[in-house]
mmCIF file of C-alpha atoms and ligand atoms in Angstrom:
data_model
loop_
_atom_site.group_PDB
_atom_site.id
_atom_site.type_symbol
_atom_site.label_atom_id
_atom_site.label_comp_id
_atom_site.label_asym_id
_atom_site.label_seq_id
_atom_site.Cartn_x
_atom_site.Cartn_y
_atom_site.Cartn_z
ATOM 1 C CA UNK L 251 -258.459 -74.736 113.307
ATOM 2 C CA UNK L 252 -255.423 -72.968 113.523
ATOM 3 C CA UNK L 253 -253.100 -70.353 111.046
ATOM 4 C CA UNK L 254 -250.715 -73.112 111.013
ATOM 5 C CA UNK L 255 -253.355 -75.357 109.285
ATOM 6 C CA UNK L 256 -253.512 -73.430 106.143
ATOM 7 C CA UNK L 257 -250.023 -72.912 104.449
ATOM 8 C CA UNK L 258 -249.405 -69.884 102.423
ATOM 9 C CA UNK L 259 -250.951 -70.340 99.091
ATOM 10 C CA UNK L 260 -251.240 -68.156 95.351
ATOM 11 C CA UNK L 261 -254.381 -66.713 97.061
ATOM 12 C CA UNK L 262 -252.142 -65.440 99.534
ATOM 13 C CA UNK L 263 -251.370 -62.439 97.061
ATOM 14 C CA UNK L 264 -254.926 -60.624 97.421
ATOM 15 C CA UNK L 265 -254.971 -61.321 101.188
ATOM 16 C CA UNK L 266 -257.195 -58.103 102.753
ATOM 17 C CA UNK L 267 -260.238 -58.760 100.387
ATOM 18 C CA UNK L 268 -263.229 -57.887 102.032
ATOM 19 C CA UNK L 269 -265.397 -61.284 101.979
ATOM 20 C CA UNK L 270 -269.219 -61.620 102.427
ATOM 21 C CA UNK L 271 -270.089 -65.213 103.847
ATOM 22 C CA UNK L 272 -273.951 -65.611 104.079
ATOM 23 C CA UNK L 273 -275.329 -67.855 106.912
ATOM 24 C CA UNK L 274 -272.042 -67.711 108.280
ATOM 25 C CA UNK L 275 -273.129 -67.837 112.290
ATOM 26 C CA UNK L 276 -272.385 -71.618 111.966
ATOM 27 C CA UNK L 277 -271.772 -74.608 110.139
ATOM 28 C CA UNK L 278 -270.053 -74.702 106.668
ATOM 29 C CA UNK L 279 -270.390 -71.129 106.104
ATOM 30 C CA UNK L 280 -268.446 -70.372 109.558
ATOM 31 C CA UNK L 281 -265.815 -72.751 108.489
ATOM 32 C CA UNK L 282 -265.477 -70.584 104.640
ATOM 33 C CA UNK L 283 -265.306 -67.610 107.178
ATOM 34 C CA UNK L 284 -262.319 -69.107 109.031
ATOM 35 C CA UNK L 285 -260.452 -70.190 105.546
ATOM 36 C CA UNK L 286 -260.781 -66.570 105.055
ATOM 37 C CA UNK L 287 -259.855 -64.920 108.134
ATOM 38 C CA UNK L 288 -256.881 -67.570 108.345
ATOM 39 C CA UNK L 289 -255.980 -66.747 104.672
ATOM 40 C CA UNK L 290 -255.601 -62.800 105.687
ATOM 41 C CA UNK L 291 -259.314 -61.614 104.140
ATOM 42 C CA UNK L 292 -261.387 -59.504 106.022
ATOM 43 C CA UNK L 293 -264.676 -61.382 106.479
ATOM 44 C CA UNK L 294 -268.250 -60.282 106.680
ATOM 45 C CA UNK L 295 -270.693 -63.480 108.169
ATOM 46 C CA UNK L 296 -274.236 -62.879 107.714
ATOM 47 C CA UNK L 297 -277.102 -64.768 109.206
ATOM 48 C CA UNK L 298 -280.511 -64.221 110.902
ATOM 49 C CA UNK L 299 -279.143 -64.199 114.543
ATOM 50 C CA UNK L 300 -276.492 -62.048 113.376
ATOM 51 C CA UNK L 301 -273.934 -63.973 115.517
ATOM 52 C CA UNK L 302 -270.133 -64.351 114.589
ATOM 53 C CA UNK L 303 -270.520 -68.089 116.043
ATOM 54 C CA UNK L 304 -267.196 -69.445 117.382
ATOM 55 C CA UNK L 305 -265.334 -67.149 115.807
ATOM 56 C CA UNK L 306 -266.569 -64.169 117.912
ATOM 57 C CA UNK L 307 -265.463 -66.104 121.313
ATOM 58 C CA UNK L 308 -262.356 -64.624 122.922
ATOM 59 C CA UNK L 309 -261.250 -67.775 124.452
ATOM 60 C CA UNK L 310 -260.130 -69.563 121.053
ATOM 61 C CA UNK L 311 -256.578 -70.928 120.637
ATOM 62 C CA UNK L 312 -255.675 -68.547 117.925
ATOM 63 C CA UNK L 313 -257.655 -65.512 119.495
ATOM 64 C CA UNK L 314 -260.680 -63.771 118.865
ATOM 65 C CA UNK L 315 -260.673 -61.740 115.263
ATOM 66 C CA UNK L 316 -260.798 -57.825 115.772
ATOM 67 C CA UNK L 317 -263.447 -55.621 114.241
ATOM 68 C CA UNK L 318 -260.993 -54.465 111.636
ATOM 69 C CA UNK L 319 -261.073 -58.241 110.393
ATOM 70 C CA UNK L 320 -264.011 -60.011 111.187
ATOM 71 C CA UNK L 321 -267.825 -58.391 111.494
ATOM 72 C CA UNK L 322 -271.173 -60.346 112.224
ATOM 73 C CA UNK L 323 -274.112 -58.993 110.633
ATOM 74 C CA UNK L 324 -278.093 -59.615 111.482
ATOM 75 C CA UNK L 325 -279.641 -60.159 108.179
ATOM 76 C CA UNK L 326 -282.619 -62.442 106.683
ATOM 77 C CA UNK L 327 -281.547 -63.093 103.009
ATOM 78 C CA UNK L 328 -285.568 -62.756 102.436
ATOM 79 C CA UNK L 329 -285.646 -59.206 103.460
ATOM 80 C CA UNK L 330 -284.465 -56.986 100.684
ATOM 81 C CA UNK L 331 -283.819 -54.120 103.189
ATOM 82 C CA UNK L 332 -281.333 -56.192 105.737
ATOM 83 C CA UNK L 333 -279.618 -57.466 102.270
ATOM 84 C CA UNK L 334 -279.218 -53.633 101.451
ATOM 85 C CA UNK L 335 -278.537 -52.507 105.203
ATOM 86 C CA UNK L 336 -276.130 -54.979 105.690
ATOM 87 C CA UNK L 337 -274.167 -54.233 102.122
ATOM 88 C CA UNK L 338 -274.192 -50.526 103.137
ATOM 89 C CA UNK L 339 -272.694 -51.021 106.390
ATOM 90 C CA UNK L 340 -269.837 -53.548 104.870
ATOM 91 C CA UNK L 341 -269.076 -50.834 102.401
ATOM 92 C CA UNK L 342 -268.957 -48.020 104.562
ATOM 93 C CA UNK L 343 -266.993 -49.475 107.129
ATOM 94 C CA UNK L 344 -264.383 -51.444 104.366
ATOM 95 C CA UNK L 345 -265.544 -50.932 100.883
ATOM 96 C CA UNK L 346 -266.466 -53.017 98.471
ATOM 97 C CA UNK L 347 -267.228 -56.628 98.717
ATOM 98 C CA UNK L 348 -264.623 -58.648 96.672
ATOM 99 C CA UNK L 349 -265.652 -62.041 97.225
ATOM 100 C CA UNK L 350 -269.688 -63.350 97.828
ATOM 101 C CA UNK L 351 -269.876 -66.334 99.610
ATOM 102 C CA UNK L 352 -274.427 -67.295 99.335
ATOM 103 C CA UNK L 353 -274.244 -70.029 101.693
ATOM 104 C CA UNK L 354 -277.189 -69.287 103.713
ATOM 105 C CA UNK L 355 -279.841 -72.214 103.388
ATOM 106 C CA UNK L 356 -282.506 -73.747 105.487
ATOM 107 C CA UNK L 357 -284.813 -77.168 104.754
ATOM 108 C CA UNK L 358 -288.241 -77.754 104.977
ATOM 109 C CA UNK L 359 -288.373 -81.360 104.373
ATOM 110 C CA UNK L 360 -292.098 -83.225 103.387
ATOM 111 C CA UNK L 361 -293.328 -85.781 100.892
ATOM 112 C CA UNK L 362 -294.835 -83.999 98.362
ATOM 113 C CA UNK L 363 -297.887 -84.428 98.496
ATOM 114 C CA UNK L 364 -297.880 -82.906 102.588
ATOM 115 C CA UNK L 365 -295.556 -79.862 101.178
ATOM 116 C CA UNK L 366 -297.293 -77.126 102.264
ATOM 117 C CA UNK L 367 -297.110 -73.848 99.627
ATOM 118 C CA UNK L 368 -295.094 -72.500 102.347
ATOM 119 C CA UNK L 369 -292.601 -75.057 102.533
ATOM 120 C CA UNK L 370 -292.224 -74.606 98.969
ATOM 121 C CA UNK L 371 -292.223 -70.797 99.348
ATOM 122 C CA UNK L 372 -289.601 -70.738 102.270
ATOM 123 C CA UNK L 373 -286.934 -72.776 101.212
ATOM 124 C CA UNK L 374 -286.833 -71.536 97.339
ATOM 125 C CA UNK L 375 -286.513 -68.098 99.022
ATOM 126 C CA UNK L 376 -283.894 -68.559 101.228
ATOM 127 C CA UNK L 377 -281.703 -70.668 98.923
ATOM 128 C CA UNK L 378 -282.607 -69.451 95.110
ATOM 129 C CA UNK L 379 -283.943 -66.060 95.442
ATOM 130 C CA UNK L 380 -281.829 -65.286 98.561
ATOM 131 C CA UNK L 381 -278.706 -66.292 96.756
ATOM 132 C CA UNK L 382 -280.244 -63.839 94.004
ATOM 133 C CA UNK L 383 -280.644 -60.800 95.872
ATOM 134 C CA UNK L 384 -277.190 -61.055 97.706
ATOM 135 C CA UNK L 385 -275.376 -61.403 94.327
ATOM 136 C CA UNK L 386 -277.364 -58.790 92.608
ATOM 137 C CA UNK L 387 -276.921 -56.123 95.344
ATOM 138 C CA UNK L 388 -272.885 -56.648 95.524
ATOM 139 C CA UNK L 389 -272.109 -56.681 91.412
ATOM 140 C CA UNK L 390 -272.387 -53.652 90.894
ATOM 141 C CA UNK L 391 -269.150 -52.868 92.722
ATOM 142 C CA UNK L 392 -267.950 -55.395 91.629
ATOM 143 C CA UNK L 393 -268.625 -54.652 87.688
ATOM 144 C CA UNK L 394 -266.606 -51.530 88.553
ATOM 145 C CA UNK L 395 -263.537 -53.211 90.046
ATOM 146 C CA UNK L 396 -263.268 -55.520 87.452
ATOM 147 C CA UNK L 397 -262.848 -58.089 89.465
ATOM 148 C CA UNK L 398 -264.348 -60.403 92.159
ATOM 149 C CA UNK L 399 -265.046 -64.366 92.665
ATOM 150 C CA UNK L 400 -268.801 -65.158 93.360
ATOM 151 C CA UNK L 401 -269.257 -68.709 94.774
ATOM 152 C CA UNK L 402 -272.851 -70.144 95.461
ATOM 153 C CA UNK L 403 -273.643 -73.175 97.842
ATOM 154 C CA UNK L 404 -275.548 -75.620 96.339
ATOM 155 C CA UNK L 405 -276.047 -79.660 97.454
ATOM 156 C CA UNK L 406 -275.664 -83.042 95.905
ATOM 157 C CA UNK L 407 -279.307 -83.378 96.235
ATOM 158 C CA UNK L 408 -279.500 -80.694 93.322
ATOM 159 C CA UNK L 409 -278.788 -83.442 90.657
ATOM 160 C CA UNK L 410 -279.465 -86.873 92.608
ATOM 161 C CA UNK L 411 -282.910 -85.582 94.301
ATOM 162 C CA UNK L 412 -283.828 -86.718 97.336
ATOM 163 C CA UNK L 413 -287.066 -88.068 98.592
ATOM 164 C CA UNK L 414 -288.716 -85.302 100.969
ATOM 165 C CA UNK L 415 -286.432 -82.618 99.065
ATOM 166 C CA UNK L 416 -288.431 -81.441 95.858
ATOM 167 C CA UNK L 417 -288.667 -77.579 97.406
ATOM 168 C CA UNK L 418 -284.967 -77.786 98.557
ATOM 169 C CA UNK L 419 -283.461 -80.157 95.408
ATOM 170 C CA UNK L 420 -285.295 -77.486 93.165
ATOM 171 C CA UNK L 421 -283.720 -74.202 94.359
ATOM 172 C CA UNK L 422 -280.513 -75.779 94.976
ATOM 173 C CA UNK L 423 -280.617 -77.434 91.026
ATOM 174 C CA UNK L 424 -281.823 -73.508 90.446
ATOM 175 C CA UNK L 425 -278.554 -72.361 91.298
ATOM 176 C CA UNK L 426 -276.459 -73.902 88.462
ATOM 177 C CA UNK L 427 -278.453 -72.517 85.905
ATOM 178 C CA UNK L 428 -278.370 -69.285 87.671
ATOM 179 C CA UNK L 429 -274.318 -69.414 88.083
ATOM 180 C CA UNK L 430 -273.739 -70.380 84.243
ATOM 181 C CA UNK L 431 -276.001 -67.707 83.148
ATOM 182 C CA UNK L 432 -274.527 -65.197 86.019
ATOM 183 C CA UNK L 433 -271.025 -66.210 84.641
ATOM 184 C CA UNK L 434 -271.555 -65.763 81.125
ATOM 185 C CA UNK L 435 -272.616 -62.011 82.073
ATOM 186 C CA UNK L 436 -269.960 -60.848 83.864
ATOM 187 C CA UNK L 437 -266.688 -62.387 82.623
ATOM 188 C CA UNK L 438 -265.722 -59.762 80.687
ATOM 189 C CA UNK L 439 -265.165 -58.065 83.854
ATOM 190 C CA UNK L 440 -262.760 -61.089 85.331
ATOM 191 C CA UNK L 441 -265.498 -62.317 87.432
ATOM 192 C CA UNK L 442 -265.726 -65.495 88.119
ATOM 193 C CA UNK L 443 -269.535 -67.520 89.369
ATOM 194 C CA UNK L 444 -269.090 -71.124 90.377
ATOM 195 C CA UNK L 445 -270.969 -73.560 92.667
ATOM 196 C CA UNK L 446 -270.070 -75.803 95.495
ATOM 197 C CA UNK L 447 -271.434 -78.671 95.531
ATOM 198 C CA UNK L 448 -271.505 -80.200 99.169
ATOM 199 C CA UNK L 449 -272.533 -83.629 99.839
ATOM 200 C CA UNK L 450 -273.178 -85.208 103.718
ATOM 201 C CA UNK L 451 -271.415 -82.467 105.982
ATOM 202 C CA UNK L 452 -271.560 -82.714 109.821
ATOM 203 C CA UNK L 453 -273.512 -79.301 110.900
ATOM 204 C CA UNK L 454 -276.652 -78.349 112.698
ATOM 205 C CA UNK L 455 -278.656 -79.062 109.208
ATOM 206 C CA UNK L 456 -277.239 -82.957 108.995
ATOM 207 C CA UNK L 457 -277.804 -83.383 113.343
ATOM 208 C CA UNK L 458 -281.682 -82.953 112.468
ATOM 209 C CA UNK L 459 -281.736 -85.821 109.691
ATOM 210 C CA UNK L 460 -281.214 -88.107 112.570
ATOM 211 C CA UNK L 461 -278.972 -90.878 113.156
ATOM 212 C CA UNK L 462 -280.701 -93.606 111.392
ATOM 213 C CA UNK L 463 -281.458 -91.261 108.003
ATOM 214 C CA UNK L 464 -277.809 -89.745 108.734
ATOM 215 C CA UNK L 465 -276.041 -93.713 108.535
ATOM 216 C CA UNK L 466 -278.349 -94.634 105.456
ATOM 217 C CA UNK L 467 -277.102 -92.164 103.437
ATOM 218 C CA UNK L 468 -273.494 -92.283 104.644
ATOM 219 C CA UNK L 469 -273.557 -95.938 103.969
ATOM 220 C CA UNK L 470 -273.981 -94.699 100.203
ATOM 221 C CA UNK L 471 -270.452 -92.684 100.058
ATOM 222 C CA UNK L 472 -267.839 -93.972 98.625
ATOM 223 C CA UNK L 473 -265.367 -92.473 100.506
ATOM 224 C CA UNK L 474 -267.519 -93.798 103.233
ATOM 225 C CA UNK L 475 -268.119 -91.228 105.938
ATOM 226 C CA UNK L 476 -269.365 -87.316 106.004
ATOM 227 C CA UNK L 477 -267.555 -84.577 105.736
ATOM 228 C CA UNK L 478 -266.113 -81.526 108.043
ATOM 229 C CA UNK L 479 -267.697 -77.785 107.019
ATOM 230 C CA UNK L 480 -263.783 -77.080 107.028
ATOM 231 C CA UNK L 481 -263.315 -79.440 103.688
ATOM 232 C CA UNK L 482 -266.059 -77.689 102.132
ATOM 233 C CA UNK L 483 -264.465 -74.251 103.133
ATOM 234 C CA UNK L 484 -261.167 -76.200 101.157
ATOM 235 C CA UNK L 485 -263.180 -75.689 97.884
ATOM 236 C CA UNK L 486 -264.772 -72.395 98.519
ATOM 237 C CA UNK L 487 -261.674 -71.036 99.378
ATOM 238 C CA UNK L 488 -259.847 -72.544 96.255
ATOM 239 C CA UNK L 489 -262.798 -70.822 93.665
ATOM 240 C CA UNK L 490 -262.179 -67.438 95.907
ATOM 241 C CA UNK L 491 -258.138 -67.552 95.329
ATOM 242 C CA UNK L 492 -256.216 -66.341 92.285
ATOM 243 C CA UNK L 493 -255.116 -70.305 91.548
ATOM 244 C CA UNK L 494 -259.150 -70.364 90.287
ATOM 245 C CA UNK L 495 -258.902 -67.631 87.923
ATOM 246 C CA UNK L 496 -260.091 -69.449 84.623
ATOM 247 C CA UNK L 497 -262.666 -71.245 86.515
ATOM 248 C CA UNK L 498 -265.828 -69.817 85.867
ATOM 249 C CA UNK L 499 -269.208 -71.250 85.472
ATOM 250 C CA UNK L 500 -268.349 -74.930 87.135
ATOM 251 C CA UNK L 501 -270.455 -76.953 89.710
ATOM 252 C CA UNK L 502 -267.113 -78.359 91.704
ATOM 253 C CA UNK L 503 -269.011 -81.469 93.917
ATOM 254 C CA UNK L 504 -267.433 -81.750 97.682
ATOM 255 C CA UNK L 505 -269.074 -85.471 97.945
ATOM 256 C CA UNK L 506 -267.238 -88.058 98.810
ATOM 257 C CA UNK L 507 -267.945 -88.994 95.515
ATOM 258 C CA UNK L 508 -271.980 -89.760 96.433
ATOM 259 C CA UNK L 509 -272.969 -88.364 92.808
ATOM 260 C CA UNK L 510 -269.883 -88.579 91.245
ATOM 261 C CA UNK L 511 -270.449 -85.405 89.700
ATOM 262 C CA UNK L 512 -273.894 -86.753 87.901
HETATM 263 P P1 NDP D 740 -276.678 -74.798 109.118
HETATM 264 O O1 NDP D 740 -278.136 -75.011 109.382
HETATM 265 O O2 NDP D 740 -275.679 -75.340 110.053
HETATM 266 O O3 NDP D 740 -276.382 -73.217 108.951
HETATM 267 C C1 NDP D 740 -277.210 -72.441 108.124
HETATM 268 C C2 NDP D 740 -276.764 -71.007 108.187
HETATM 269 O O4 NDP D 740 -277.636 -70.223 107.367
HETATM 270 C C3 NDP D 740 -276.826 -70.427 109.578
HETATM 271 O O5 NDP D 740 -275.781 -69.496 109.739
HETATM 272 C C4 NDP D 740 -278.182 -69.720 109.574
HETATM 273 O O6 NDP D 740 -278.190 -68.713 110.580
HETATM 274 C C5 NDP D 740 -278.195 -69.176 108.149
HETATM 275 N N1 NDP D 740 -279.510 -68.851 107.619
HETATM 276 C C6 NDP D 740 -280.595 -69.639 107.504
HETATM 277 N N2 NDP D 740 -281.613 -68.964 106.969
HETATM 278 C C7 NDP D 740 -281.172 -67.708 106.720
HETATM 279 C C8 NDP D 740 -281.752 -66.554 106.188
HETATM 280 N N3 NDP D 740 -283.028 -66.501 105.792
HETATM 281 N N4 NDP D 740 -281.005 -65.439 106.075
HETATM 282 C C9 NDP D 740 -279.718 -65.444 106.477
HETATM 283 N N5 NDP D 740 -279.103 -66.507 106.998
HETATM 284 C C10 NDP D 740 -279.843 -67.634 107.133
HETATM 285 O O7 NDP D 740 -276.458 -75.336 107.646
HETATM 286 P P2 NDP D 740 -275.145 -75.879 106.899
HETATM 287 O O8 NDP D 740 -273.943 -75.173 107.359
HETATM 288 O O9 NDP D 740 -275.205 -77.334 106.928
HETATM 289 O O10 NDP D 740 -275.510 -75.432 105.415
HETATM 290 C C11 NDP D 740 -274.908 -74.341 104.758
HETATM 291 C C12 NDP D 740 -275.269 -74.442 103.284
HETATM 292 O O11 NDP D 740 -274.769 -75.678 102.774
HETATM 293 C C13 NDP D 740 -276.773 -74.450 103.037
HETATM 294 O O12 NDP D 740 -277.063 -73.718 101.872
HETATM 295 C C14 NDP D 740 -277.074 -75.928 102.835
HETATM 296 O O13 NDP D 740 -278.215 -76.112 102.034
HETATM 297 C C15 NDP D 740 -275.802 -76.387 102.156
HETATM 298 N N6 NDP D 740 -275.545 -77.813 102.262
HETATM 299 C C16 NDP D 740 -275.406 -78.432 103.479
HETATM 300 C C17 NDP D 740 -275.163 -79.795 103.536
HETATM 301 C C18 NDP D 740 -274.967 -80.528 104.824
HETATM 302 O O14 NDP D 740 -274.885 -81.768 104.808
HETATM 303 N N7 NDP D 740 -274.861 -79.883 105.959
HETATM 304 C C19 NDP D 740 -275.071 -80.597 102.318
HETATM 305 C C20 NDP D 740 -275.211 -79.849 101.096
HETATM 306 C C21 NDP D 740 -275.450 -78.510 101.087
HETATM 307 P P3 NDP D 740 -279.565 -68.200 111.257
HETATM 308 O O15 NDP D 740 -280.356 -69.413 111.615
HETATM 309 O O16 NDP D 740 -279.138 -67.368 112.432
HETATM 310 O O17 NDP D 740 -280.203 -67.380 110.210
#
């Protein structure tokens, strides 16, 4: 992906936000980290490994991101103390957060009846409470600014289900009625909570479906085929730009039309 792929847009005009991207070492929340470095933002990407993925390397086409624009941060959306570390760091080093980008997720896929309590227990915190904790500990600055876009990654799976899912469909379902409520809270301060809602997506977390799983459910798009994590950055970075500004509260699905919205 290149500058050249992203023409100047409204969202240009508050280019030099500082952005936090969770589980941003890879996949779709790398590619949201490259619609904001390409877009001017300074960009935060958070993840367990604390790696700045592809965008780190110093051998890319469009050259590797400085430390004044892009920083990779070790930090477990579990641990309440790396959620805190890492916030104090980002605001020390930049200021506040402007835009929260709770992408990190993981699955634990079993039928329900061999879901372990752990299973359960994992995934709900990493992709419900997780999401939580990030957004709590950056709205307060936020509140003061009186401003700031706050988009949570959800899945299609949230309101078809899926077989295998419950522990995943649930906290990713959870999300939606924690963005609505979120967004009714803080409006009055021009802050703005929506959801992405990605469908099939082509990233480490598809890969271990497997190709016979992976064409089953592909066969069921109607646009027929899985998406890039840069098409999913396409709507995260549209909620996160000034063209979004009386969106609030929404659940926009990136699908291919697989739930049609449902
Ligand atoms: P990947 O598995 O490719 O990437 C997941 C990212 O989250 C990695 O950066 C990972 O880094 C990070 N992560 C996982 N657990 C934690 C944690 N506890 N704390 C901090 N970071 C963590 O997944 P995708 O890019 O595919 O998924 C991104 C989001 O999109 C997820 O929420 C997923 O549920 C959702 N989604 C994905 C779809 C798809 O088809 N791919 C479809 C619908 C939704 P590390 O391992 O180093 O922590």
């Amino acid at each position: 992906m290149s500058g050249s792929d992203h023409p100047a847009g409204p969202q240009e005009r508050h280019a030099g936000r500082v952005v936090l991207v969770t589980g941003g070492s890879r996949g779709i929340g790398q590619a949201c980290a490259a619609w904001f470095l390409h877009h001017g933002d300074r960009v935060v990407v958070t993840s367990r490994s604390g790696s700045a993925g592809a965008l780190g390397a110093s051998d890319r086409p469009d050259g590797a991101f400085g430390e004044d624009r892009l920083m990779a941060l070790a930090c477990d959306v579990t641990r309440p103390d790396q959620v805190d570390a890492a916030y104090a760091t980002v605001e020390a080093a930049w200021g506040p957060v402007e835009v929260i980008v709770a992408n990190a997720g993981i699955t634990r896929d079993a039928l329900v009846l061999r879901m372990t309590d752990d299973a359960w227990d994992e995934v709900v915190a990493t992709n419900l409470t997780g999401a939580f904790r990030v957004v709590k500990r950056g709205l307060a600055k936020m509140l003061r600014l009186h401003r700031g876009r706050i988009i949570l990654v959800s899945s299609v799976v949230a309101t078809m289900g899926s077989a295998g899912q419950v522990n995943y469909a649930a906290a990713k379902a959870g999300l939606g009625g924690m963005a609505r409520s979120l967004a009714r809270e803080v409006a009055s301060r021009s802050i703005t909570v929506n959801v992405v809602a990605p469908g099939l997506v082509e990233t480490d977390m598809l890969g271990a479906l497997g190709d016979d799983r992976k064409g089953q459910l592909e066969a069921l798009v109607p646009l027929g085929r899985t998406a890039e994590p840069g098409e999913i950055a396409e709507a995260v970075g549209f909620l996160a730009s000034d063209a979004a500004g009386y969106i609030t509260g929404a659940v926009l699905p990136v699908d291919g039309g697989l739930a049609m919205g449902g």
